[in-house]
mmCIF file with all atom_site columns, C-alpha atoms in Angstrom:
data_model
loop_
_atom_site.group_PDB
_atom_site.id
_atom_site.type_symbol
_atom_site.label_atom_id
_atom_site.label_alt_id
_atom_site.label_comp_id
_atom_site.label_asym_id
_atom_site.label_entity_id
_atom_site.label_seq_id
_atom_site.pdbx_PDB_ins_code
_atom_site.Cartn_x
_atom_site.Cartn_y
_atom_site.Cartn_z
_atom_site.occupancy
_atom_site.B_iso_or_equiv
_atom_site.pdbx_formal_charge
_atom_site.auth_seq_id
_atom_site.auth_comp_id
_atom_site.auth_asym_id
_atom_site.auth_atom_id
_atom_site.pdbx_PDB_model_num
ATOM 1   C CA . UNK A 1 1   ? 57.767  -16.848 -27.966 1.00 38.00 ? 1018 UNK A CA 1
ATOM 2   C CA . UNK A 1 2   ? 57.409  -13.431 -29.138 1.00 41.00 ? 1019 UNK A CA 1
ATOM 3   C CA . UNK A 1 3   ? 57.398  -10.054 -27.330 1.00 42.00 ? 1020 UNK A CA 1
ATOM 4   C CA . UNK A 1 4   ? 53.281  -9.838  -27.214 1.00 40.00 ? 1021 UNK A CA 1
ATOM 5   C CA . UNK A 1 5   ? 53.094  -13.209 -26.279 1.00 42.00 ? 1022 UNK A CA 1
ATOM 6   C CA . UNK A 1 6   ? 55.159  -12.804 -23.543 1.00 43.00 ? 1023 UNK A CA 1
ATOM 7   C CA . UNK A 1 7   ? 53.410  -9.957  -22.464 1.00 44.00 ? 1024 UNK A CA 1
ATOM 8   C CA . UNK A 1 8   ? 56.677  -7.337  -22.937 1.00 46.00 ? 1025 UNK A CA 1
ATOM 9   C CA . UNK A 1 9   ? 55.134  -4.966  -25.055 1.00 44.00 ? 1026 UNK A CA 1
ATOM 10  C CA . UNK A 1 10  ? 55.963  -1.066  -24.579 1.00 46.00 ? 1027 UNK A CA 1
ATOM 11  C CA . UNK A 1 11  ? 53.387  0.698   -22.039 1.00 46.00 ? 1028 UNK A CA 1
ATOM 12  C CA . UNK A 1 12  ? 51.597  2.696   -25.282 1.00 44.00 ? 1029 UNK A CA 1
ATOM 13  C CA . UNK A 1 13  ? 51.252  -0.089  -27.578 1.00 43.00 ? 1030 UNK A CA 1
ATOM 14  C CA . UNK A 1 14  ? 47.339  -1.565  -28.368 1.00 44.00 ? 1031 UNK A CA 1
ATOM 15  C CA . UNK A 1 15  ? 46.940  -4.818  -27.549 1.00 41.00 ? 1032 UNK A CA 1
ATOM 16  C CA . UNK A 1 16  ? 44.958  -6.047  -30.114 1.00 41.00 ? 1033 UNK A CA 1
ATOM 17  C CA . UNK A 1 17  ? 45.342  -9.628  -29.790 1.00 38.00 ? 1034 UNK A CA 1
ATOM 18  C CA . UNK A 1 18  ? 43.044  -8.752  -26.305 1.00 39.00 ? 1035 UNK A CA 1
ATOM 19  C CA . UNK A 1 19  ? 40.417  -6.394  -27.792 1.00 45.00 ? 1036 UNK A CA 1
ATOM 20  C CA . UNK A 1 20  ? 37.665  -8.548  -29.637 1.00 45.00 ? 1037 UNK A CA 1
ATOM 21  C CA . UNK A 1 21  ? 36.365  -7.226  -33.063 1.00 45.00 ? 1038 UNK A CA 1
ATOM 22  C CA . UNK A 1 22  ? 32.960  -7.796  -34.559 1.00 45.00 ? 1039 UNK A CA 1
ATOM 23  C CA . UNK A 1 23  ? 34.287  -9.107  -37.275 1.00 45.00 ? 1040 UNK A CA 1
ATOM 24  C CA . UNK A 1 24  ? 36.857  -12.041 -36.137 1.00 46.00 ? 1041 UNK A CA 1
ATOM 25  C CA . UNK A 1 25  ? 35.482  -14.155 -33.198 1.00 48.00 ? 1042 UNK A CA 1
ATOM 26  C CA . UNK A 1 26  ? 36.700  -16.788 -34.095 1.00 45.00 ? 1043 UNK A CA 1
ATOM 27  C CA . UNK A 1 27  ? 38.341  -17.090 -30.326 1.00 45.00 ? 1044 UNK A CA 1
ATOM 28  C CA . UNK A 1 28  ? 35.051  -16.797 -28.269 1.00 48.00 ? 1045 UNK A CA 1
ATOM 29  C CA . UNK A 1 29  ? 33.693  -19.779 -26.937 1.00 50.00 ? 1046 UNK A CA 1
ATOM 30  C CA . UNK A 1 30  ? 30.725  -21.013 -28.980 1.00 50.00 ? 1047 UNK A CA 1
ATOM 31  C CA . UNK A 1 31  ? 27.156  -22.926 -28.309 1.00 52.00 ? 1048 UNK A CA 1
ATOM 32  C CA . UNK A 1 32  ? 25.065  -25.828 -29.487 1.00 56.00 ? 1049 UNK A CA 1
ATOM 33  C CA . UNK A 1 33  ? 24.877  -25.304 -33.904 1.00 59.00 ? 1050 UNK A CA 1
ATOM 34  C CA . UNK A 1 34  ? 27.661  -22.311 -33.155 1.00 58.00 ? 1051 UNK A CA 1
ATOM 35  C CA . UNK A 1 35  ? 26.415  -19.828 -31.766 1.00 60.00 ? 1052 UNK A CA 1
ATOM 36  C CA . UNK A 1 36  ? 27.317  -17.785 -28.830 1.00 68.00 ? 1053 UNK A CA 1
ATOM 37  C CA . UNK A 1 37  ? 25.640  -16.348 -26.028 1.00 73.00 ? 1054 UNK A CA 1
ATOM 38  C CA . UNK A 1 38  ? 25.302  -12.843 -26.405 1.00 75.00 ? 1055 UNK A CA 1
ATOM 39  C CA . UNK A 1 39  ? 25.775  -9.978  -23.082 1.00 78.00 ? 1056 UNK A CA 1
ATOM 40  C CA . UNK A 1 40  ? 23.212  -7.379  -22.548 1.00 82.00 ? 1057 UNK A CA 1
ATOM 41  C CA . UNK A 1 41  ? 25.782  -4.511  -23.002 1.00 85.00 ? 1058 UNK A CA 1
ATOM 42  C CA . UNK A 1 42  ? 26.664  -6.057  -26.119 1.00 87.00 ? 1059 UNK A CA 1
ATOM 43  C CA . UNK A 1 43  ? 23.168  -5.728  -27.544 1.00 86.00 ? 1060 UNK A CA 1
ATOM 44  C CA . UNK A 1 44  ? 23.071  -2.317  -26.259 1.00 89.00 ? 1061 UNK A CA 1
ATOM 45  C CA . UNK A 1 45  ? 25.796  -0.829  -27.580 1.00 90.00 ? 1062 UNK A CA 1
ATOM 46  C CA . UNK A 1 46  ? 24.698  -2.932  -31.075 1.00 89.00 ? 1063 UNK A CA 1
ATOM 47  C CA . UNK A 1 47  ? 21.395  -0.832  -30.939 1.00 90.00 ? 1064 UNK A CA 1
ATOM 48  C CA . UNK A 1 48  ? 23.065  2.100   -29.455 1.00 91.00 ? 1065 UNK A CA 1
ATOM 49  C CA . UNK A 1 49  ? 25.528  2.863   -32.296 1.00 89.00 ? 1066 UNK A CA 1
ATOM 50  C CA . UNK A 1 50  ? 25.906  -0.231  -35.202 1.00 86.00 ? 1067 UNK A CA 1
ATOM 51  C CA . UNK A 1 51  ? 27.946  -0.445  -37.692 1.00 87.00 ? 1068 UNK A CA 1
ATOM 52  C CA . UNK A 1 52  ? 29.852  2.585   -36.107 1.00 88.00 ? 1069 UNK A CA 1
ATOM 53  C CA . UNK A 1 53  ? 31.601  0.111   -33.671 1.00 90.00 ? 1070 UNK A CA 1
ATOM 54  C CA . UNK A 1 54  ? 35.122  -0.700  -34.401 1.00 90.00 ? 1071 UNK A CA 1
ATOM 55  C CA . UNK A 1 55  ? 36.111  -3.169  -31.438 1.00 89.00 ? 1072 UNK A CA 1
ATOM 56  C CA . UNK A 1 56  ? 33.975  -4.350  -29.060 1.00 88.00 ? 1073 UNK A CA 1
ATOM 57  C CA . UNK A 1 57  ? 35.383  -5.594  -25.561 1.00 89.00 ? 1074 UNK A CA 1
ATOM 58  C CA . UNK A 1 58  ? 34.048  -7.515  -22.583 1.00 87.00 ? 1075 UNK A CA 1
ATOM 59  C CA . UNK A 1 59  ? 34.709  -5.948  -18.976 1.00 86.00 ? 1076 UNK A CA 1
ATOM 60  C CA . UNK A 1 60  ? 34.373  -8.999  -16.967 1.00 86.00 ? 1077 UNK A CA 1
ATOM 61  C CA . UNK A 1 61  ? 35.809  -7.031  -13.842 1.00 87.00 ? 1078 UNK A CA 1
ATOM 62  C CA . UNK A 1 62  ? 33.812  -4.351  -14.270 1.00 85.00 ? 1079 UNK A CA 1
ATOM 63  C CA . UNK A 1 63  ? 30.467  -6.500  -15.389 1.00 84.00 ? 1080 UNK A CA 1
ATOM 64  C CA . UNK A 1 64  ? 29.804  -4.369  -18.554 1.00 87.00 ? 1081 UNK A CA 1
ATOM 65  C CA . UNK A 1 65  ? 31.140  -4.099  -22.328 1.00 89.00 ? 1082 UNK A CA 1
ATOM 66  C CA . UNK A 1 66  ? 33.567  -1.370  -23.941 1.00 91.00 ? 1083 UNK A CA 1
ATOM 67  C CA . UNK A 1 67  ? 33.058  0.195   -27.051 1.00 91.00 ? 1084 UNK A CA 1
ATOM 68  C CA . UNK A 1 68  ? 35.259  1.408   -29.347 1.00 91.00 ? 1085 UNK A CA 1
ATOM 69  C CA . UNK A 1 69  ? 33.597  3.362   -32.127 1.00 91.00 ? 1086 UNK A CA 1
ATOM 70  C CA . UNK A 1 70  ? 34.995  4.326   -35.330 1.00 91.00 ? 1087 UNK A CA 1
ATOM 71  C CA . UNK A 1 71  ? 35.837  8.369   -34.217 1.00 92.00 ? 1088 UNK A CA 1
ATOM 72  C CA . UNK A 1 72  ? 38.198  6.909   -31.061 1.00 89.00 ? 1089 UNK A CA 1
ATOM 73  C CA . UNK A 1 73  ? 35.082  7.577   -28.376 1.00 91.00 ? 1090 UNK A CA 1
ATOM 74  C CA . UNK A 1 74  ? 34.524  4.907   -26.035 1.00 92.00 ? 1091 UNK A CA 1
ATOM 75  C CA . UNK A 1 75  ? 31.091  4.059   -25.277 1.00 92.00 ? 1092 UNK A CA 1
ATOM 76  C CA . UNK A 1 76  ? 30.167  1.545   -22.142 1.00 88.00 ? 1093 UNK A CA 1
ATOM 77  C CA . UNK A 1 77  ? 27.516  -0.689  -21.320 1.00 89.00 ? 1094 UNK A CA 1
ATOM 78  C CA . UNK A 1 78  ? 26.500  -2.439  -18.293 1.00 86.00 ? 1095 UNK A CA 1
ATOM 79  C CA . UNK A 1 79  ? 25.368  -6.587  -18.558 1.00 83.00 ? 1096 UNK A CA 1
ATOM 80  C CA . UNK A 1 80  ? 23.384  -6.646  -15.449 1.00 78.00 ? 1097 UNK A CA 1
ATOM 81  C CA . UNK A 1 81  ? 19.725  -6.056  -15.607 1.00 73.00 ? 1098 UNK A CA 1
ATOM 82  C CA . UNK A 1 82  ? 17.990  -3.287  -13.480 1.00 68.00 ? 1099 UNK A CA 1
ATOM 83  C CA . UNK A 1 83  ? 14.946  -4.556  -12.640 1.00 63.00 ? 1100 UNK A CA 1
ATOM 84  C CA . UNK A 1 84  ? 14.256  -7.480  -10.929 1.00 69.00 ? 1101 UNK A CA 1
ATOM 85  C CA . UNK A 1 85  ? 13.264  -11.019 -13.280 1.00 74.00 ? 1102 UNK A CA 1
ATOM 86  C CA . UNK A 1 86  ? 9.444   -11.000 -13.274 1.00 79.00 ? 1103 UNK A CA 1
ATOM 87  C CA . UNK A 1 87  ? 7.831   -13.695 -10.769 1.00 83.00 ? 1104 UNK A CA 1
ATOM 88  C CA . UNK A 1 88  ? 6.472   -17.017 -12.022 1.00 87.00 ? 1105 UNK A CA 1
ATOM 89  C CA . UNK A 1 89  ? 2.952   -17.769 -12.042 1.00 91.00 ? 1106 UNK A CA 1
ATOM 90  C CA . UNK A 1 90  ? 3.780   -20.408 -9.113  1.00 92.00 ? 1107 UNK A CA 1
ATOM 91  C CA . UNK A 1 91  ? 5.337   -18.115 -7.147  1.00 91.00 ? 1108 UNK A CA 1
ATOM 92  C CA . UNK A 1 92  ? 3.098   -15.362 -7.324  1.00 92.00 ? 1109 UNK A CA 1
ATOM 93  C CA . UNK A 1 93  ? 0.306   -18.229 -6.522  1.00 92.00 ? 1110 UNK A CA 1
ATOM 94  C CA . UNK A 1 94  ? 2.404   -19.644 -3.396  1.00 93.00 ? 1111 UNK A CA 1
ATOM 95  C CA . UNK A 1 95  ? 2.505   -15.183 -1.878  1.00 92.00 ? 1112 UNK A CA 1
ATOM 96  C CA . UNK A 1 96  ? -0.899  -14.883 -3.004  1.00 90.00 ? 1113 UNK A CA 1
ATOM 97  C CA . UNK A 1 97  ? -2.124  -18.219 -0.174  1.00 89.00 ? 1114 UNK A CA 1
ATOM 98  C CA . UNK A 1 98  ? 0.522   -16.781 1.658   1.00 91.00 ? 1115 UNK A CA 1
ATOM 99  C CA . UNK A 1 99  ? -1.208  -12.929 2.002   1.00 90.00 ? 1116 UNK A CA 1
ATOM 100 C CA . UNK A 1 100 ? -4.779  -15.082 2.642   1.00 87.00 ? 1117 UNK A CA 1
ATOM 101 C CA . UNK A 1 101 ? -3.082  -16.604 5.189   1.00 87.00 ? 1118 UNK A CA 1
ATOM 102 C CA . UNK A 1 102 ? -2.027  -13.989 7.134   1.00 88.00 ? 1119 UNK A CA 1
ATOM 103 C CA . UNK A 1 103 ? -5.218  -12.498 6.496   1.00 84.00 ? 1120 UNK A CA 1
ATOM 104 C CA . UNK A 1 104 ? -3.553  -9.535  4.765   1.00 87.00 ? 1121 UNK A CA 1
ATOM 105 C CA . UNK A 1 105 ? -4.453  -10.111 1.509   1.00 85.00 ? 1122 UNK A CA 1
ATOM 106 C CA . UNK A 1 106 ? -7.669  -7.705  -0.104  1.00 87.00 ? 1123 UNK A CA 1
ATOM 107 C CA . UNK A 1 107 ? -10.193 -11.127 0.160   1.00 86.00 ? 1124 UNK A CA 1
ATOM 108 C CA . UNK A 1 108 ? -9.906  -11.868 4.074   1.00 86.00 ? 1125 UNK A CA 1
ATOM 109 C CA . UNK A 1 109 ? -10.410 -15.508 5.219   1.00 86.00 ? 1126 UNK A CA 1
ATOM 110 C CA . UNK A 1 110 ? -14.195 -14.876 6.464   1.00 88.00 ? 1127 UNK A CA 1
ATOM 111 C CA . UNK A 1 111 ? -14.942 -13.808 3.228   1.00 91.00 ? 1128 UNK A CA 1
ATOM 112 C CA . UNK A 1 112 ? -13.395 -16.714 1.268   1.00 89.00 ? 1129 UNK A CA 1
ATOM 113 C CA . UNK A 1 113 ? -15.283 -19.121 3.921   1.00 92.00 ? 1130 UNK A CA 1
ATOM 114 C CA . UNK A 1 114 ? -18.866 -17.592 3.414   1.00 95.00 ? 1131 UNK A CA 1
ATOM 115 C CA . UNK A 1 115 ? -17.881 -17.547 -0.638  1.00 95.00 ? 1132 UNK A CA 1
ATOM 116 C CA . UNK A 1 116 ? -16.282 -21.177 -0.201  1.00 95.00 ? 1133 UNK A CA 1
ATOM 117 C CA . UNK A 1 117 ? -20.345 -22.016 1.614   1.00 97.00 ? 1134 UNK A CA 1
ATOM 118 C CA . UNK A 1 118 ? -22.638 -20.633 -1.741  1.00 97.00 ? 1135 UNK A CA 1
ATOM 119 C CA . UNK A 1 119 ? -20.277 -22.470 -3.455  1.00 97.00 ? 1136 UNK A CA 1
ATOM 120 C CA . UNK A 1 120 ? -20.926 -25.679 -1.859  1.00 98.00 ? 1137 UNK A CA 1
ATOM 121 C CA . UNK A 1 121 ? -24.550 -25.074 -1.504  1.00 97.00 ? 1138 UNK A CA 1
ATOM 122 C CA . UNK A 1 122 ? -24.862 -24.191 -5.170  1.00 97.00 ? 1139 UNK A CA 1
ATOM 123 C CA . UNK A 1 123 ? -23.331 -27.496 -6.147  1.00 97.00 ? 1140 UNK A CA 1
ATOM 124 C CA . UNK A 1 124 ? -25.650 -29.475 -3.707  1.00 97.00 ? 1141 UNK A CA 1
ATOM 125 C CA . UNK A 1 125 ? -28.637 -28.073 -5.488  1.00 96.00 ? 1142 UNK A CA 1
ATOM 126 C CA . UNK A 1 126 ? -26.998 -28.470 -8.805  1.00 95.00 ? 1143 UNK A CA 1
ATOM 127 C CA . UNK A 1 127 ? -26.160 -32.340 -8.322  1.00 95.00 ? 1144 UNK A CA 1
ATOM 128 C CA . UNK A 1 128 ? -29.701 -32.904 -6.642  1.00 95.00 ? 1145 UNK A CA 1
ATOM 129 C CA . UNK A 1 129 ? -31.390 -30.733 -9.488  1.00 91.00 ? 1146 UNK A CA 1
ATOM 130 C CA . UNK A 1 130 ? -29.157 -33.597 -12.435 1.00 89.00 ? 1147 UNK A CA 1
ATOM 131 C CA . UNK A 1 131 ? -30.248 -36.296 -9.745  1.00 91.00 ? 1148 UNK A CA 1
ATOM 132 C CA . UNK A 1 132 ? -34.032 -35.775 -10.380 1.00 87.00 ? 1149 UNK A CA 1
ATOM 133 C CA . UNK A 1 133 ? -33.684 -35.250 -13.849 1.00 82.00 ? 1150 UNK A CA 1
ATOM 134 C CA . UNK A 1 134 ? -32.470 -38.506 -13.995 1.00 83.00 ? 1151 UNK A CA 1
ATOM 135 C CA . UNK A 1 135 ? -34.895 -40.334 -11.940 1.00 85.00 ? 1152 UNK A CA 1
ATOM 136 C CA . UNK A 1 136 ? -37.468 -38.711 -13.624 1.00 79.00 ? 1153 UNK A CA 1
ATOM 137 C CA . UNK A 1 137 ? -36.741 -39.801 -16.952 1.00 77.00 ? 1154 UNK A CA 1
ATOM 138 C CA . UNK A 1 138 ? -36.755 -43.504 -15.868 1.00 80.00 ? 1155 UNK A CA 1
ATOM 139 C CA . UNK A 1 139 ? -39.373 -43.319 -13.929 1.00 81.00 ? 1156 UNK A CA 1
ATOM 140 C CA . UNK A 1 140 ? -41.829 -41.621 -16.508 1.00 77.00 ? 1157 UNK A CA 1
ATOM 141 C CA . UNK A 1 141 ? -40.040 -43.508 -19.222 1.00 74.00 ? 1158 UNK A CA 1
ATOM 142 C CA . UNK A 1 142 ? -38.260 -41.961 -22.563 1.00 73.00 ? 1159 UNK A CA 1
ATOM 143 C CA . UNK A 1 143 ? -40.827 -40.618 -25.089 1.00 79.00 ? 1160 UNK A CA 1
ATOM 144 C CA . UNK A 1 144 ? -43.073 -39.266 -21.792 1.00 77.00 ? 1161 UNK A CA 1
ATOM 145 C CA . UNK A 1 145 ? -40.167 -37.461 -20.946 1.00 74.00 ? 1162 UNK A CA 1
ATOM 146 C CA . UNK A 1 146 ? -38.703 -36.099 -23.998 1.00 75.00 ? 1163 UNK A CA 1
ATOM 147 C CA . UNK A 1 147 ? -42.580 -34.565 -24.787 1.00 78.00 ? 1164 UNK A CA 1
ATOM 148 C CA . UNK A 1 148 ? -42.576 -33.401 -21.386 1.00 75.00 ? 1165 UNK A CA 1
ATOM 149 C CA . UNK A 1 149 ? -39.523 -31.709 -22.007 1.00 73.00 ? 1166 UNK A CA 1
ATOM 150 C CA . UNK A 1 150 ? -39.899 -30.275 -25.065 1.00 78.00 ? 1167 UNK A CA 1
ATOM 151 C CA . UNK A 1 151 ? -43.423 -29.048 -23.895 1.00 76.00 ? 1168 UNK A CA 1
ATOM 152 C CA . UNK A 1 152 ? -42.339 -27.481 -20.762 1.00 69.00 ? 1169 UNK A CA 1
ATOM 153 C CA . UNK A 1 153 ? -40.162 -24.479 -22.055 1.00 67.00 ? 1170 UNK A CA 1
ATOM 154 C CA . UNK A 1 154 ? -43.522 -23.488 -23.383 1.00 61.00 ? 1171 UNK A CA 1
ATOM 155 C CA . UNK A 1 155 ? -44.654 -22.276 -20.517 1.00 55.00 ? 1172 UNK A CA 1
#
């Protein structure tokens, strides 16, 4: 076992077996057809400064990524997100019953009954109104009804 194996190396020295470069990552742990996952701060130090990146280090302590660019600047990068994930459509459904429950949603409950009412109504009238039509036409019988029919928008 060597010296930087055995982790004996000299306070100053790099430890570049440690520090992961763009170019050989070979060592990361890969996905499904080889490819890895990538880290936020990864992709935004990418977009931040490109090809000028000469190793490129995960913080895992710290949560974010370390840059090293070509000049000898060191450039960090955080991999947790900001803002909170966006809700689903289910659960913004599920607080949406929830504020008409409590009645402090804009639409209050009395106003969702009396709309909930006309809404029934209107489809009483509507199936009575298809109802009729279709008595109608076997009462009167099919070429009385299709003249009447075609007459009536006539008028």
């Amino acid at each position: 076992m060597t010296d930087s194996m055995a982790g004996n190396e000299a306070p100053g020295q790099r430890k570049e077996h440690l520090i992961m470069s763009l170019l050989d990552q070979s060592h990361t742990r890969s996905r499904l057809f080889g490819r890895r996952t990538m880290h936020l701060g990864e992709d935004i130090l990418l977009a931040r400064h490109g090809a000028h990146i000469h190793l490129l280090e995960h913080d895992r302590r710290n949560g974010r990524m370390v840059a090293v660019l070509r000049d000898g600047t060191v450039d960090y990068a955080s991999n947790a997100r900001f803002a909170p994930a966006a809700p689903t459509p289910l659960e913004r459904l599920s607080r949406q019953l929830q504020d008409v429950r409590d009645d402090v949603a804009p639409v209050s409950k009395a106003d969702l009954k009396i709309l909930g009412w006309f809404t029934a109504g209107w489809a009483v009238v509507s199936a009575l109104f298809i109802v009729g039509m279709i008595v109608l036409s076997t009462v009167t019988g099919a070429q009385a009804f299709a003249q009447a029919a075609t007459i009536f928008p006539s008028y």
